[in-house]
Amino acid sequence: MDRNSKFSGRGLIRGVLIGAALAVALPASGALTLSDTPLFVTQSVPPLSLLVMGRDHKLYYEAYNDASDLDGDGQTDVRYKPGSIDYYGYFDSYKCYSYDSSDARFE
């Protein structure tokens, strides 16, 4: 072995002995008990959930863009075609919805 080597046999043994001595000499830490509830709350409250959405640019893509052939006929589909394209999503593409302003929703 090279005498100037950083990881020579003597250096490795010396490091292991120093590490073992420090592990024995340091006091063992006890178990840490943490509160499950906030310290300032006196009454029980239901837990809250937080949903964090990333700012990934792929969240801004439309589901059906104007530059694709959705029904496979060789032409770009730029208009709504309920008879030949199944549009998947929140609404049923085979129903006609009307807005009910008293309930503030589509029916």
CSV table of N, CA and C in Angstrom, one decimal:
chain,number,residue,atom,x,y,z
A,1,MET,N,0.8,-1.2,0.0
A,1,MET,CA,0.0,0.0,0.0
A,1,MET,C,0.9,1.2,0.0
A,2,ASP,N,0.3,2.3,-0.6
A,2,ASP,CA,1.1,3.5,-0.6
A,2,ASP,C,1.0,4.2,0.7
A,3,ARG,N,2.1,4.7,1.2
A,3,ARG,CA,2.1,5.4,2.5
A,3,ARG,C,1.3,6.7,2.5
A,4,ASN,N,1.2,7.3,1.3
A,4,ASN,CA,0.5,8.6,1.3
A,4,ASN,C,-1.0,8.4,0.9
A,5,SER,N,-1.4,7.2,0.8
A,5,SER,CA,-2.8,6.9,0.5
A,5,SER,C,-3.8,7.4,1.6
A,6,LYS,N,-4.9,7.9,1.2
A,6,LYS,CA,-5.8,8.5,2.2
A,6,LYS,C,-6.5,7.4,3.0
A,7,PHE,N,-6.7,6.2,2.3
A,7,PHE,CA,-7.4,5.1,3.0
A,7,PHE,C,-6.4,4.0,3.2
A,8,SER,N,-5.4,4.2,3.9
A,8,SER,CA,-4.4,3.2,4.2
A,8,SER,C,-5.0,2.3,5.3
A,9,GLY,N,-4.4,1.1,5.6
A,9,GLY,CA,-4.8,0.2,6.6
A,9,GLY,C,-4.8,0.8,7.9
A,10,ARG,N,-3.8,1.5,8.3
A,10,ARG,CA,-3.7,2.1,9.6
A,10,ARG,C,-4.8,3.2,9.8
A,11,GLY,N,-5.0,4.0,8.8
A,11,GLY,CA,-6.0,5.1,8.8
A,11,GLY,C,-7.4,4.5,9.0
A,12,LEU,N,-7.7,3.4,8.3
A,12,LEU,CA,-9.0,2.8,8.4
A,12,LEU,C,-9.2,2.2,9.7
A,13,ILE,N,-8.2,1.6,10.3
A,13,ILE,CA,-8.4,1.0,11.6
A,13,ILE,C,-8.5,2.1,12.6
A,14,ARG,N,-7.7,3.2,12.5
A,14,ARG,CA,-7.8,4.3,13.4
A,14,ARG,C,-9.2,4.9,13.4
A,15,GLY,N,-9.8,5.1,12.2
A,15,GLY,CA,-11.1,5.7,12.0
A,15,GLY,C,-12.2,4.8,12.7
A,16,VAL,N,-12.1,3.5,12.5
A,16,VAL,CA,-13.0,2.6,13.1
A,16,VAL,C,-13.0,2.7,14.6
A,17,LEU,N,-11.7,2.7,15.2
A,17,LEU,CA,-11.6,2.8,16.6
A,17,LEU,C,-12.1,4.1,17.2
A,18,ILE,N,-11.8,5.2,16.5
A,18,ILE,CA,-12.3,6.5,17.0
A,18,ILE,C,-13.9,6.5,16.9
A,19,GLY,N,-14.4,6.0,15.8
A,19,GLY,CA,-15.9,5.9,15.7
A,19,GLY,C,-16.5,5.1,16.8
A,20,ALA,N,-15.9,3.9,17.1
A,20,ALA,CA,-16.5,3.1,18.2
A,20,ALA,C,-16.4,3.7,19.5
A,21,ALA,N,-15.3,4.4,19.8
A,21,ALA,CA,-15.1,5.1,21.1
A,21,ALA,C,-16.1,6.2,21.2
A,22,LEU,N,-16.4,7.0,20.2
A,22,LEU,CA,-17.4,8.0,20.2
A,22,LEU,C,-18.8,7.5,20.4
A,23,ALA,N,-19.1,6.4,19.8
A,23,ALA,CA,-20.4,5.8,19.9
A,23,ALA,C,-20.7,5.3,21.3
A,24,VAL,N,-19.6,4.8,22.0
A,24,VAL,CA,-19.8,4.3,23.4
A,24,VAL,C,-19.8,5.5,24.3
A,25,ALA,N,-19.0,6.5,24.0
A,25,ALA,CA,-18.9,7.6,25.0
A,25,ALA,C,-20.1,8.6,24.9
A,26,LEU,N,-20.8,8.7,23.8
A,26,LEU,CA,-21.9,9.6,23.7
A,26,LEU,C,-23.1,9.0,24.5
A,27,PRO,N,-23.8,9.8,25.2
A,27,PRO,CA,-25.0,9.2,25.9
A,27,PRO,C,-26.1,8.9,24.9
A,28,ALA,N,-26.8,7.8,25.3
A,28,ALA,CA,-28.0,7.4,24.4
A,28,ALA,C,-29.1,8.3,24.6
A,29,SER,N,-29.8,8.7,23.5
A,29,SER,CA,-30.9,9.6,23.6
A,29,SER,C,-32.2,8.8,23.9
A,30,GLY,N,-33.0,9.4,24.7
A,30,GLY,CA,-34.3,8.7,25.1
A,30,GLY,C,-35.3,8.9,24.0
A,31,ALA,N,-36.4,8.2,24.1
A,31,ALA,CA,-37.5,8.3,23.2
A,31,ALA,C,-38.1,9.7,23.2
A,32,LEU,N,-38.4,10.3,22.1
A,32,LEU,CA,-39.0,11.7,22.0
A,32,LEU,C,-40.5,11.5,21.8
A,33,THR,N,-41.3,12.1,22.7
A,33,THR,CA,-42.7,12.0,22.6
A,33,THR,C,-43.2,13.3,22.1
A,34,LEU,N,-43.9,13.3,20.9
A,34,LEU,CA,-44.5,14.5,20.3
A,34,LEU,C,-46.0,14.4,20.4
A,35,SER,N,-46.6,15.6,20.5
A,35,SER,CA,-48.0,15.7,20.6
A,35,SER,C,-48.7,15.4,19.3
A,36,ASP,N,-49.8,14.7,19.3
A,36,ASP,CA,-50.6,14.4,18.1
A,36,ASP,C,-51.5,15.6,17.7
A,37,THR,N,-51.8,16.4,18.6
A,37,THR,CA,-52.6,17.6,18.4
A,37,THR,C,-51.8,18.9,18.6
A,38,PRO,N,-52.3,20.0,18.0
A,38,PRO,CA,-51.6,21.2,18.2
A,38,PRO,C,-51.6,21.6,19.7
A,39,LEU,N,-50.6,22.2,20.2
A,39,LEU,CA,-50.5,22.5,21.6
A,39,LEU,C,-51.4,23.6,22.1
A,40,PHE,N,-51.8,24.5,21.2
A,40,PHE,CA,-52.7,25.6,21.5
A,40,PHE,C,-54.2,25.3,21.4
A,41,VAL,N,-54.6,24.1,21.0
A,41,VAL,CA,-56.0,23.7,20.8
A,41,VAL,C,-56.5,23.0,22.1
A,42,THR,N,-57.6,23.5,22.6
A,42,THR,CA,-58.1,22.9,23.8
A,42,THR,C,-59.2,22.0,23.6
A,43,GLN,N,-59.9,22.1,22.4
A,43,GLN,CA,-61.0,21.3,22.1
A,43,GLN,C,-60.6,20.4,20.9
A,44,SER,N,-61.3,19.3,20.8
A,44,SER,CA,-61.0,18.4,19.6
A,44,SER,C,-61.7,19.0,18.4
A,45,VAL,N,-60.9,19.0,17.3
A,45,VAL,CA,-61.4,19.5,16.0
A,45,VAL,C,-61.1,18.5,14.9
A,46,PRO,N,-61.9,18.4,13.9
A,46,PRO,CA,-61.7,17.4,12.8
A,46,PRO,C,-60.4,17.8,12.0
A,47,PRO,N,-59.7,16.9,11.5
A,47,PRO,CA,-58.5,17.2,10.7
A,47,PRO,C,-58.9,17.8,9.4
A,48,LEU,N,-58.0,18.6,8.9
A,48,LEU,CA,-58.1,19.3,7.6
A,48,LEU,C,-57.2,18.7,6.6
A,49,SER,N,-57.6,18.7,5.4
A,49,SER,CA,-56.7,18.1,4.3
A,49,SER,C,-56.3,19.3,3.4
A,50,LEU,N,-55.1,19.2,2.9
A,50,LEU,CA,-54.5,20.2,2.0
A,50,LEU,C,-54.1,19.5,0.7
A,51,LEU,N,-54.6,20.0,-0.4
A,51,LEU,CA,-54.3,19.4,-1.7
A,51,LEU,C,-53.4,20.5,-2.4
A,52,VAL,N,-52.2,20.1,-2.7
A,52,VAL,CA,-51.3,21.0,-3.4
A,52,VAL,C,-51.1,20.6,-4.8
A,53,MET,N,-51.4,21.5,-5.7
A,53,MET,CA,-51.3,21.1,-7.2
A,53,MET,C,-50.0,21.8,-7.7
A,54,GLY,N,-49.3,21.1,-8.5
A,54,GLY,CA,-48.0,21.6,-9.0
A,54,GLY,C,-48.4,22.6,-10.1
A,55,ARG,N,-47.4,23.4,-10.5
A,55,ARG,CA,-47.6,24.3,-11.6
A,55,ARG,C,-47.0,23.8,-12.9
A,56,ASP,N,-47.2,22.5,-13.1
A,56,ASP,CA,-46.7,21.9,-14.3
A,56,ASP,C,-47.5,22.4,-15.5
A,57,HIS,N,-46.8,22.7,-16.6
A,57,HIS,CA,-47.4,23.2,-17.8
A,57,HIS,C,-48.4,22.2,-18.4
A,58,LYS,N,-48.2,20.9,-18.1
A,58,LYS,CA,-49.1,19.9,-18.7
A,58,LYS,C,-50.5,20.0,-18.2
A,59,LEU,N,-50.7,20.7,-17.1
A,59,LEU,CA,-52.1,20.9,-16.5
A,59,LEU,C,-52.9,21.8,-17.4
A,60,TYR,N,-52.3,22.6,-18.2
A,60,TYR,CA,-53.0,23.6,-19.0
A,60,TYR,C,-53.3,23.1,-20.4
A,61,TYR,N,-53.0,21.9,-20.7
A,61,TYR,CA,-53.4,21.3,-22.1
A,61,TYR,C,-54.9,21.0,-22.1
A,62,GLU,N,-55.5,21.3,-23.2
A,62,GLU,CA,-56.9,21.0,-23.4
A,62,GLU,C,-57.0,19.5,-23.7
A,63,ALA,N,-58.2,18.9,-23.4
A,63,ALA,CA,-58.4,17.5,-23.6
A,63,ALA,C,-58.4,17.1,-25.1
A,64,TYR,N,-59.1,18.0,-25.8
A,64,TYR,CA,-59.3,17.8,-27.3
A,64,TYR,C,-58.9,19.1,-28.0
A,65,ASN,N,-57.7,19.0,-28.6
A,65,ASN,CA,-57.3,20.2,-29.3
A,65,ASN,C,-57.8,20.3,-30.7
A,66,ASP,N,-57.5,21.4,-31.4
A,66,ASP,CA,-58.0,21.6,-32.8
A,66,ASP,C,-57.0,21.1,-33.8
A,67,ALA,N,-56.0,20.4,-33.4
A,67,ALA,CA,-55.0,20.0,-34.4
A,67,ALA,C,-54.8,18.5,-34.4
A,68,SER,N,-55.9,17.8,-34.1
A,68,SER,CA,-55.8,16.3,-34.1
A,68,SER,C,-57.0,15.7,-34.8
A,69,ASP,N,-56.8,14.5,-35.3
A,69,ASP,CA,-57.8,13.7,-36.0
A,69,ASP,C,-58.4,12.7,-34.9
A,70,LEU,N,-59.6,13.1,-34.4
A,70,LEU,CA,-60.1,12.3,-33.3
A,70,LEU,C,-60.9,11.1,-33.7
A,71,ASP,N,-61.5,11.1,-34.9
A,71,ASP,CA,-62.3,10.0,-35.3
A,71,ASP,C,-61.6,9.1,-36.4
A,72,GLY,N,-60.4,9.5,-36.8
A,72,GLY,CA,-59.6,8.6,-37.7
A,72,GLY,C,-60.1,8.7,-39.1
A,73,ASP,N,-60.7,9.8,-39.6
A,73,ASP,CA,-61.1,9.9,-41.0
A,73,ASP,C,-60.1,10.6,-41.9
A,74,GLY,N,-58.9,11.0,-41.3
A,74,GLY,CA,-57.9,11.6,-42.1
A,74,GLY,C,-58.0,13.1,-42.2
A,75,GLN,N,-59.0,13.7,-41.5
A,75,GLN,CA,-59.1,15.1,-41.5
A,75,GLN,C,-59.1,15.7,-40.1
A,76,THR,N,-58.5,16.9,-40.0
A,76,THR,CA,-58.4,17.5,-38.6
A,76,THR,C,-59.8,17.9,-38.1
A,77,ASP,N,-60.1,17.4,-36.9
A,77,ASP,CA,-61.5,17.7,-36.4
A,77,ASP,C,-61.4,19.0,-35.6
A,78,VAL,N,-62.1,20.1,-36.2
A,78,VAL,CA,-62.1,21.4,-35.6
A,78,VAL,C,-63.5,21.7,-35.1
A,79,ARG,N,-64.5,20.9,-35.4
A,79,ARG,CA,-65.9,21.2,-35.0
A,79,ARG,C,-66.4,20.1,-34.0
A,80,TYR,N,-67.4,20.3,-33.3
A,80,TYR,CA,-68.1,19.3,-32.5
A,80,TYR,C,-68.8,18.3,-33.3
A,81,LYS,N,-68.5,17.0,-33.2
A,81,LYS,CA,-69.2,16.0,-33.9
A,81,LYS,C,-69.7,14.9,-32.9
A,82,PRO,N,-70.9,15.1,-32.4
A,82,PRO,CA,-71.4,14.2,-31.3
A,82,PRO,C,-71.7,12.8,-31.9
A,83,GLY,N,-72.0,12.7,-33.2
A,83,GLY,CA,-72.4,11.4,-33.8
A,83,GLY,C,-71.2,10.5,-34.1
A,84,SER,N,-70.0,11.1,-34.3
A,84,SER,CA,-68.9,10.2,-34.7
A,84,SER,C,-67.7,10.2,-33.7
A,85,ILE,N,-67.7,11.1,-32.7
A,85,ILE,CA,-66.7,11.2,-31.7
A,85,ILE,C,-67.3,11.0,-30.3
A,86,ASP,N,-66.7,10.1,-29.5
A,86,ASP,CA,-67.1,10.0,-28.1
A,86,ASP,C,-66.2,10.9,-27.3
A,87,TYR,N,-66.8,12.0,-26.7
A,87,TYR,CA,-66.1,12.9,-25.9
A,87,TYR,C,-66.2,12.5,-24.5
A,88,TYR,N,-65.0,12.1,-23.9
A,88,TYR,CA,-65.0,11.7,-22.5
A,88,TYR,C,-64.7,12.8,-21.6
A,89,GLY,N,-65.3,12.8,-20.4
A,89,GLY,CA,-65.1,13.9,-19.4
A,89,GLY,C,-66.2,14.0,-18.4
A,90,TYR,N,-66.4,15.2,-17.9
A,90,TYR,CA,-67.3,15.4,-16.9
A,90,TYR,C,-68.8,15.3,-17.4
A,91,PHE,N,-69.1,15.7,-18.6
A,91,PHE,CA,-70.4,15.7,-19.1
A,91,PHE,C,-70.6,14.5,-20.0
A,92,ASP,N,-71.8,14.0,-20.1
A,92,ASP,CA,-72.2,12.9,-21.1
A,92,ASP,C,-72.3,13.5,-22.4
A,93,SER,N,-71.6,13.1,-23.4
A,93,SER,CA,-71.6,13.7,-24.8
A,93,SER,C,-72.9,13.4,-25.5
A,94,TYR,N,-73.7,12.5,-25.1
A,94,TYR,CA,-75.0,12.1,-25.8
A,94,TYR,C,-76.2,12.8,-25.2
A,95,LYS,N,-76.0,13.7,-24.2
A,95,LYS,CA,-77.1,14.4,-23.6
A,95,LYS,C,-77.1,15.8,-23.9
A,96,CYS,N,-78.3,16.5,-23.9
A,96,CYS,CA,-78.3,17.9,-24.1
A,96,CYS,C,-78.6,18.5,-22.8
A,97,TYR,N,-77.7,19.4,-22.3
A,97,TYR,CA,-77.8,20.0,-21.0
A,97,TYR,C,-78.3,21.4,-21.1
A,98,SER,N,-79.1,21.8,-20.1
A,98,SER,CA,-79.6,23.2,-20.0
A,98,SER,C,-79.2,23.7,-18.7
A,99,TYR,N,-79.0,25.0,-18.6
A,99,TYR,CA,-78.6,25.6,-17.3
A,99,TYR,C,-79.8,26.0,-16.5
A,100,ASP,N,-79.9,25.5,-15.3
A,100,ASP,CA,-81.0,25.9,-14.4
A,100,ASP,C,-80.5,27.0,-13.4
A,101,SER,N,-80.9,28.2,-13.6
A,101,SER,CA,-80.4,29.3,-12.8
A,101,SER,C,-80.9,29.3,-11.4
A,102,SER,N,-82.0,28.6,-11.1
A,102,SER,CA,-82.5,28.5,-9.7
A,102,SER,C,-81.6,27.6,-8.9
A,103,ASP,N,-81.1,26.5,-9.5
A,103,ASP,CA,-80.2,25.6,-8.8
A,103,ASP,C,-78.7,25.9,-9.1
A,104,ALA,N,-78.5,26.8,-10.0
A,104,ALA,CA,-77.1,27.2,-10.5
A,104,ALA,C,-76.3,26.0,-10.9
A,105,ARG,N,-76.9,25.2,-11.8
A,105,ARG,CA,-76.2,24.0,-12.3
A,105,ARG,C,-76.8,23.6,-13.7
A,106,PHE,N,-76.1,22.7,-14.4
A,106,PHE,CA,-76.5,22.2,-15.6
A,106,PHE,C,-77.3,20.9,-15.3
A,107,GLU,N,-78.4,20.7,-16.0
A,107,GLU,CA,-79.3,19.5,-15.9
A,107,GLU,C,-79.6,18.9,-17.2
